[in-house]
Amino acid sequence: MIFVVTISFLSLLLIQFSQASEFDDLFLLYEIKEAGESEGLKLHERLLKQAPEGIPQYEMWKSLFSEDLSDEEKASIALKLVDDIFPEGDPSQWDAVEGLWIPQLMPKPLAALDGIYVAMQSLLSMDEEGAPWLARDLFLRLYESRGARFYGIRIAPIEVLDILEKLKARAPLPPIGGWPNPQVIGRLPFARKIYGCISVDTALMYNMTFLDSHGRPRGGAGVFAWDRARGRIFYVRSGPSEDEIWPKF
């Protein structure tokens, strides 16, 4: 009986010690999070001030994929694009982003996703205390959008996997429900110029995503068809598709 009581007492002590240790670790992580988010706000403000003034949104988007810019310069321009293209600069309002850039004929909702992910990608490559927590904040706010969760997070380009792995390592506090595990289709960028025509049947055959006249992804049919796997966006029309619509890859 004494032996059983002793074992039970020791087991209880081990459980309490383990729980206390886990609590201490979680408390420390929240302290790190608060400090990181505070530094992230300062970094956000500084990077926005560094962004060049008077550049059209399309030119900002195009520069995000330039090899001539540093990570800090890309982060600065990407954050400026996010601030401009989202209502009130808030990624959670992705569902309200609409329209096409003219004359380039590029959907703004898809370019908005590029802005978020290039900002995160660049921030996570910077050696700044607040950078990963700013990237985490951008991601969590985007995740609040129902449409963005489906079209930009649960299904995502392959580069997003690397972004999420770096987030887990550098800003490890997971969101409620845990980190997502995206289905990978295609590569960045999301946005592409619209050209060429394709039939509804061909779009359905290749599991393309339809876009409405404002460039927003929609279920069912649409004015445009987004071929995520090959990185193309087509006009949708009745009748057969044009010849040689597929890009080389």
CSV table of C-alpha atoms in Angstrom, one decimal:
chain,number,residue,atom,x,y,z
A,1,MET,CA,0.0,0.0,0.0
A,2,ILE,CA,2.9,2.4,0.9
A,3,PHE,CA,4.5,1.6,-2.4
A,4,VAL,CA,1.3,2.3,-4.4
A,5,VAL,CA,0.8,5.6,-2.5
A,6,THR,CA,4.4,6.6,-3.2
A,7,ILE,CA,4.2,5.9,-6.9
A,8,SER,CA,0.9,7.9,-7.1
A,9,PHE,CA,2.4,10.8,-5.3
A,10,LEU,CA,5.5,10.9,-7.6
A,11,SER,CA,3.3,10.6,-10.7
A,12,LEU,CA,1.3,13.6,-9.5
A,13,LEU,CA,4.4,15.6,-8.9
A,14,LEU,CA,5.7,14.8,-12.4
A,15,ILE,CA,2.4,15.8,-14.0
A,16,GLN,CA,2.4,19.1,-12.1
A,17,PHE,CA,6.0,19.8,-13.0
A,18,SER,CA,5.3,19.1,-16.7
A,19,GLN,CA,2.2,21.3,-16.6
A,20,ALA,CA,4.2,24.1,-14.9
A,21,SER,CA,7.0,23.8,-17.4
A,22,GLU,CA,4.5,24.0,-20.3
A,23,PHE,CA,2.8,27.0,-18.7
A,24,ASP,CA,6.2,28.7,-18.3
A,25,ASP,CA,7.1,28.0,-22.0
A,26,LEU,CA,3.7,29.4,-23.2
A,27,PHE,CA,4.1,32.5,-21.0
A,28,LEU,CA,7.6,33.1,-22.4
A,29,LEU,CA,6.3,32.7,-26.0
A,30,TYR,CA,3.5,35.2,-25.4
A,31,GLU,CA,6.1,37.7,-24.0
A,32,ILE,CA,8.2,37.1,-27.1
A,33,LYS,CA,5.1,37.6,-29.3
A,34,GLU,CA,4.2,40.9,-27.6
A,35,ALA,CA,7.7,42.3,-28.0
A,36,GLY,CA,7.9,41.0,-31.6
A,37,GLU,CA,4.6,42.6,-32.5
A,38,SER,CA,5.6,45.9,-31.0
A,39,GLU,CA,8.8,45.9,-33.1
A,40,GLY,CA,6.7,44.8,-36.1
A,41,LEU,CA,4.5,47.8,-35.9
A,42,LYS,CA,7.6,50.1,-35.8
A,43,LEU,CA,9.1,48.2,-38.8
A,44,HIS,CA,5.8,48.5,-40.7
A,45,GLU,CA,5.8,52.2,-40.2
A,46,ARG,CA,9.4,52.6,-41.3
A,47,LEU,CA,9.1,50.4,-44.4
A,48,LEU,CA,6.0,52.3,-45.5
A,49,LYS,CA,7.9,55.6,-45.2
A,50,GLN,CA,10.7,54.1,-47.3
A,51,ALA,CA,8.4,53.2,-50.2
A,52,PRO,CA,8.6,55.4,-53.3
A,53,GLU,CA,5.8,57.8,-53.8
A,54,GLY,CA,3.5,58.2,-56.8
A,55,ILE,CA,4.1,54.8,-58.4
A,56,PRO,CA,1.0,53.2,-60.0
A,57,GLN,CA,-0.2,50.0,-58.4
A,58,TYR,CA,0.7,47.9,-61.4
A,59,GLU,CA,4.3,49.2,-61.4
A,60,MET,CA,4.6,48.4,-57.7
A,61,TRP,CA,3.3,44.9,-58.4
A,62,LYS,CA,5.7,44.4,-61.3
A,63,SER,CA,8.7,45.5,-59.2
A,64,LEU,CA,7.9,42.8,-56.6
A,65,PHE,CA,9.3,40.2,-59.0
A,66,SER,CA,12.4,42.2,-59.9
A,67,GLU,CA,15.8,40.6,-59.1
A,68,ASP,CA,17.4,44.0,-58.7
A,69,LEU,CA,15.7,44.9,-55.4
A,70,SER,CA,16.8,43.9,-51.9
A,71,ASP,CA,14.5,42.1,-49.5
A,72,GLU,CA,13.9,45.3,-47.6
A,73,GLU,CA,13.1,47.2,-50.7
A,74,LYS,CA,10.6,44.5,-51.8
A,75,ALA,CA,9.0,44.4,-48.4
A,76,SER,CA,8.6,48.2,-48.5
A,77,ILE,CA,7.0,48.2,-51.9
A,78,ALA,CA,4.8,45.2,-51.1
A,79,LEU,CA,3.5,46.7,-47.9
A,80,LYS,CA,2.8,49.9,-49.8
A,81,LEU,CA,0.8,47.9,-52.4
A,82,VAL,CA,-1.1,46.2,-49.7
A,83,ASP,CA,-1.9,49.5,-48.1
A,84,ASP,CA,-3.1,50.9,-51.4
A,85,ILE,CA,-5.0,48.0,-52.8
A,86,PHE,CA,-6.9,46.7,-49.8
A,87,PRO,CA,-9.7,48.8,-48.3
A,88,GLU,CA,-8.2,50.6,-45.3
A,89,GLY,CA,-5.0,48.7,-46.0
A,90,ASP,CA,-6.7,45.7,-44.2
A,91,PRO,CA,-5.9,42.2,-45.7
A,92,SER,CA,-9.1,40.8,-44.0
A,93,GLN,CA,-11.1,42.8,-46.5
A,94,TRP,CA,-9.8,40.8,-49.5
A,95,ASP,CA,-13.3,40.0,-50.6
A,96,ALA,CA,-13.9,43.7,-51.2
A,97,VAL,CA,-11.0,44.1,-53.6
A,98,GLU,CA,-12.2,44.2,-57.2
A,99,GLY,CA,-11.4,45.4,-60.7
A,100,LEU,CA,-8.8,45.1,-63.4
A,101,TRP,CA,-5.7,47.2,-64.0
A,102,ILE,CA,-6.1,48.9,-67.4
A,103,PRO,CA,-4.6,48.6,-70.0
A,104,GLN,CA,-2.6,45.7,-68.6
A,105,LEU,CA,-5.8,43.6,-68.0
A,106,MET,CA,-4.7,42.1,-64.7
A,107,PRO,CA,-7.2,41.2,-61.8
A,108,LYS,CA,-6.5,43.3,-58.7
A,109,PRO,CA,-7.8,40.6,-56.3
A,110,LEU,CA,-5.1,38.2,-57.4
A,111,ALA,CA,-2.4,41.0,-57.4
A,112,ALA,CA,-3.5,41.7,-53.8
A,113,LEU,CA,-2.6,38.2,-52.8
A,114,ASP,CA,0.8,38.6,-54.5
A,115,GLY,CA,1.4,41.8,-52.4
A,116,ILE,CA,0.7,39.9,-49.2
A,117,TYR,CA,2.9,36.9,-50.0
A,118,VAL,CA,5.8,38.8,-51.4
A,119,ALA,CA,5.7,41.1,-48.3
A,120,MET,CA,5.8,38.0,-46.0
A,121,GLN,CA,8.5,36.3,-48.1
A,122,SER,CA,10.7,39.4,-48.0
A,123,LEU,CA,10.1,40.1,-44.3
A,124,LEU,CA,11.0,36.5,-43.4
A,125,SER,CA,14.3,37.0,-45.2
A,126,MET,CA,15.2,40.0,-43.2
A,127,ASP,CA,17.2,40.0,-40.0
A,128,GLU,CA,14.9,42.2,-38.0
A,129,GLU,CA,13.3,41.3,-34.7
A,130,GLY,CA,9.8,42.4,-35.7
A,131,ALA,CA,9.9,41.1,-39.3
A,132,PRO,CA,8.5,37.6,-38.7
A,133,TRP,CA,5.8,38.9,-36.4
A,134,LEU,CA,4.7,41.5,-38.9
A,135,ALA,CA,4.6,38.7,-41.5
A,136,ARG,CA,2.5,36.6,-39.1
A,137,ASP,CA,0.1,39.5,-38.6
A,138,LEU,CA,-0.4,40.0,-42.4
A,139,PHE,CA,-1.1,36.3,-42.7
A,140,LEU,CA,-3.6,36.1,-39.8
A,141,ARG,CA,-5.5,39.1,-41.1
A,142,LEU,CA,-5.7,37.6,-44.6
A,143,TYR,CA,-6.9,34.4,-43.1
A,144,GLU,CA,-9.9,36.3,-41.7
A,145,SER,CA,-11.3,36.7,-45.2
A,146,ARG,CA,-13.4,33.7,-46.2
A,147,GLY,CA,-12.6,34.1,-49.9
A,148,ALA,CA,-8.9,34.5,-49.3
A,149,ARG,CA,-8.8,31.3,-47.1
A,150,PHE,CA,-10.3,29.3,-50.0
A,151,TYR,CA,-8.6,30.8,-53.0
A,152,GLY,CA,-5.4,32.1,-51.6
A,153,ILE,CA,-4.5,29.9,-48.6
A,154,ARG,CA,-6.1,26.4,-48.7
A,155,ILE,CA,-5.1,26.3,-52.4
A,156,ALA,CA,-1.8,28.1,-52.9
A,157,PRO,CA,1.4,28.3,-55.0
A,158,ILE,CA,4.3,26.2,-53.9
A,159,GLU,CA,6.2,29.2,-52.5
A,160,VAL,CA,3.6,29.5,-49.8
A,161,LEU,CA,4.8,26.2,-48.2
A,162,ASP,CA,8.2,27.7,-47.6
A,163,ILE,CA,6.7,30.9,-46.2
A,164,LEU,CA,4.6,28.9,-43.7
A,165,GLU,CA,7.6,26.8,-42.6
A,166,LYS,CA,9.6,30.0,-41.9
A,167,LEU,CA,6.7,31.5,-40.0
A,168,LYS,CA,6.5,28.4,-37.8
A,169,ALA,CA,10.2,28.6,-37.1
A,170,ARG,CA,10.4,32.4,-36.5
A,171,ALA,CA,7.0,33.4,-35.2
A,172,PRO,CA,6.0,30.0,-33.7
A,173,LEU,CA,2.8,30.8,-31.9
A,174,PRO,CA,0.1,29.1,-34.1
A,175,PRO,CA,-3.2,30.7,-35.0
A,176,ILE,CA,-6.4,29.2,-33.6
A,177,GLY,CA,-7.0,25.9,-35.3
A,178,GLY,CA,-3.3,25.5,-36.2
A,179,TRP,CA,-1.3,26.4,-39.2
A,180,PRO,CA,-3.0,25.5,-42.6
A,181,ASN,CA,-1.7,22.7,-44.9
A,182,PRO,CA,-2.3,24.1,-48.4
A,183,GLN,CA,-3.0,22.2,-51.5
A,184,VAL,CA,-0.2,23.2,-53.9
A,185,ILE,CA,-1.1,24.4,-57.4
A,186,GLY,CA,1.1,26.5,-59.5
A,187,ARG,CA,3.7,29.2,-58.6
A,188,LEU,CA,3.7,32.9,-57.8
A,189,PRO,CA,2.6,35.3,-59.0
A,190,PHE,CA,-1.2,34.8,-58.6
A,191,ALA,CA,-2.0,37.6,-61.0
A,192,ARG,CA,-1.4,37.3,-64.8
A,193,LYS,CA,-2.4,39.3,-67.8
A,194,ILE,CA,-5.6,38.2,-69.4
A,195,TYR,CA,-5.2,37.1,-73.0
A,196,GLY,CA,-6.4,34.3,-75.3
A,197,CYS,CA,-9.8,32.7,-75.3
A,198,ILE,CA,-10.9,29.3,-74.0
A,199,SER,CA,-14.2,27.5,-74.0
A,200,VAL,CA,-16.2,26.7,-70.9
A,201,ASP,CA,-15.8,23.0,-71.5
A,202,THR,CA,-12.0,23.2,-71.7
A,203,ALA,CA,-11.9,25.4,-68.6
A,204,LEU,CA,-13.9,22.8,-66.7
A,205,MET,CA,-11.8,19.9,-68.1
A,206,TYR,CA,-8.7,21.4,-66.7
A,207,ASN,CA,-10.2,22.4,-63.3
A,208,MET,CA,-9.7,26.1,-63.9
A,209,THR,CA,-11.1,28.7,-61.5
A,210,PHE,CA,-13.6,31.1,-63.0
A,211,LEU,CA,-13.3,34.9,-62.4
A,212,ASP,CA,-16.2,37.4,-62.7
A,213,SER,CA,-16.0,40.6,-64.6
A,214,HIS,CA,-14.3,42.3,-61.6
A,215,GLY,CA,-11.5,39.7,-61.5
A,216,ARG,CA,-12.9,38.0,-58.4
A,217,PRO,CA,-12.7,34.2,-58.2
A,218,ARG,CA,-16.1,32.6,-58.2
A,219,GLY,CA,-17.6,29.1,-58.3
A,220,GLY,CA,-19.6,28.1,-61.4
A,221,ALA,CA,-19.1,30.0,-64.7
A,222,GLY,CA,-17.5,33.4,-65.2
A,223,VAL,CA,-16.1,35.9,-67.7
A,224,PHE,CA,-12.5,34.7,-67.3
A,225,ALA,CA,-10.9,31.3,-66.6
A,226,TRP,CA,-7.8,31.2,-64.3
A,227,ASP,CA,-5.5,28.3,-65.1
A,228,ARG,CA,-3.6,28.2,-61.8
A,229,ALA,CA,-1.4,25.2,-62.7
A,230,ARG,CA,0.0,26.8,-65.8
A,231,GLY,CA,-0.2,30.5,-64.8
A,232,ARG,CA,-2.6,31.8,-67.4
A,233,ILE,CA,-5.9,33.7,-67.4
A,234,PHE,CA,-8.2,33.5,-70.5
A,235,TYR,CA,-11.4,35.1,-71.7
A,236,VAL,CA,-14.2,32.5,-71.7
A,237,ARG,CA,-16.4,32.1,-74.7
A,238,SER,CA,-18.7,29.6,-76.3
A,239,GLY,CA,-17.3,27.4,-79.1
A,240,PRO,CA,-13.9,25.7,-79.3
A,241,SER,CA,-10.8,27.1,-77.7
A,242,GLU,CA,-8.1,28.8,-79.7
A,243,ASP,CA,-5.1,26.8,-80.9
A,244,GLU,CA,-1.9,26.7,-78.9
A,245,ILE,CA,-3.4,28.3,-75.8
A,246,TRP,CA,-0.9,26.5,-73.5
A,247,PRO,CA,2.3,28.2,-72.4
A,248,LYS,CA,5.6,26.4,-72.5
A,249,PHE,CA,6.5,24.9,-69.2
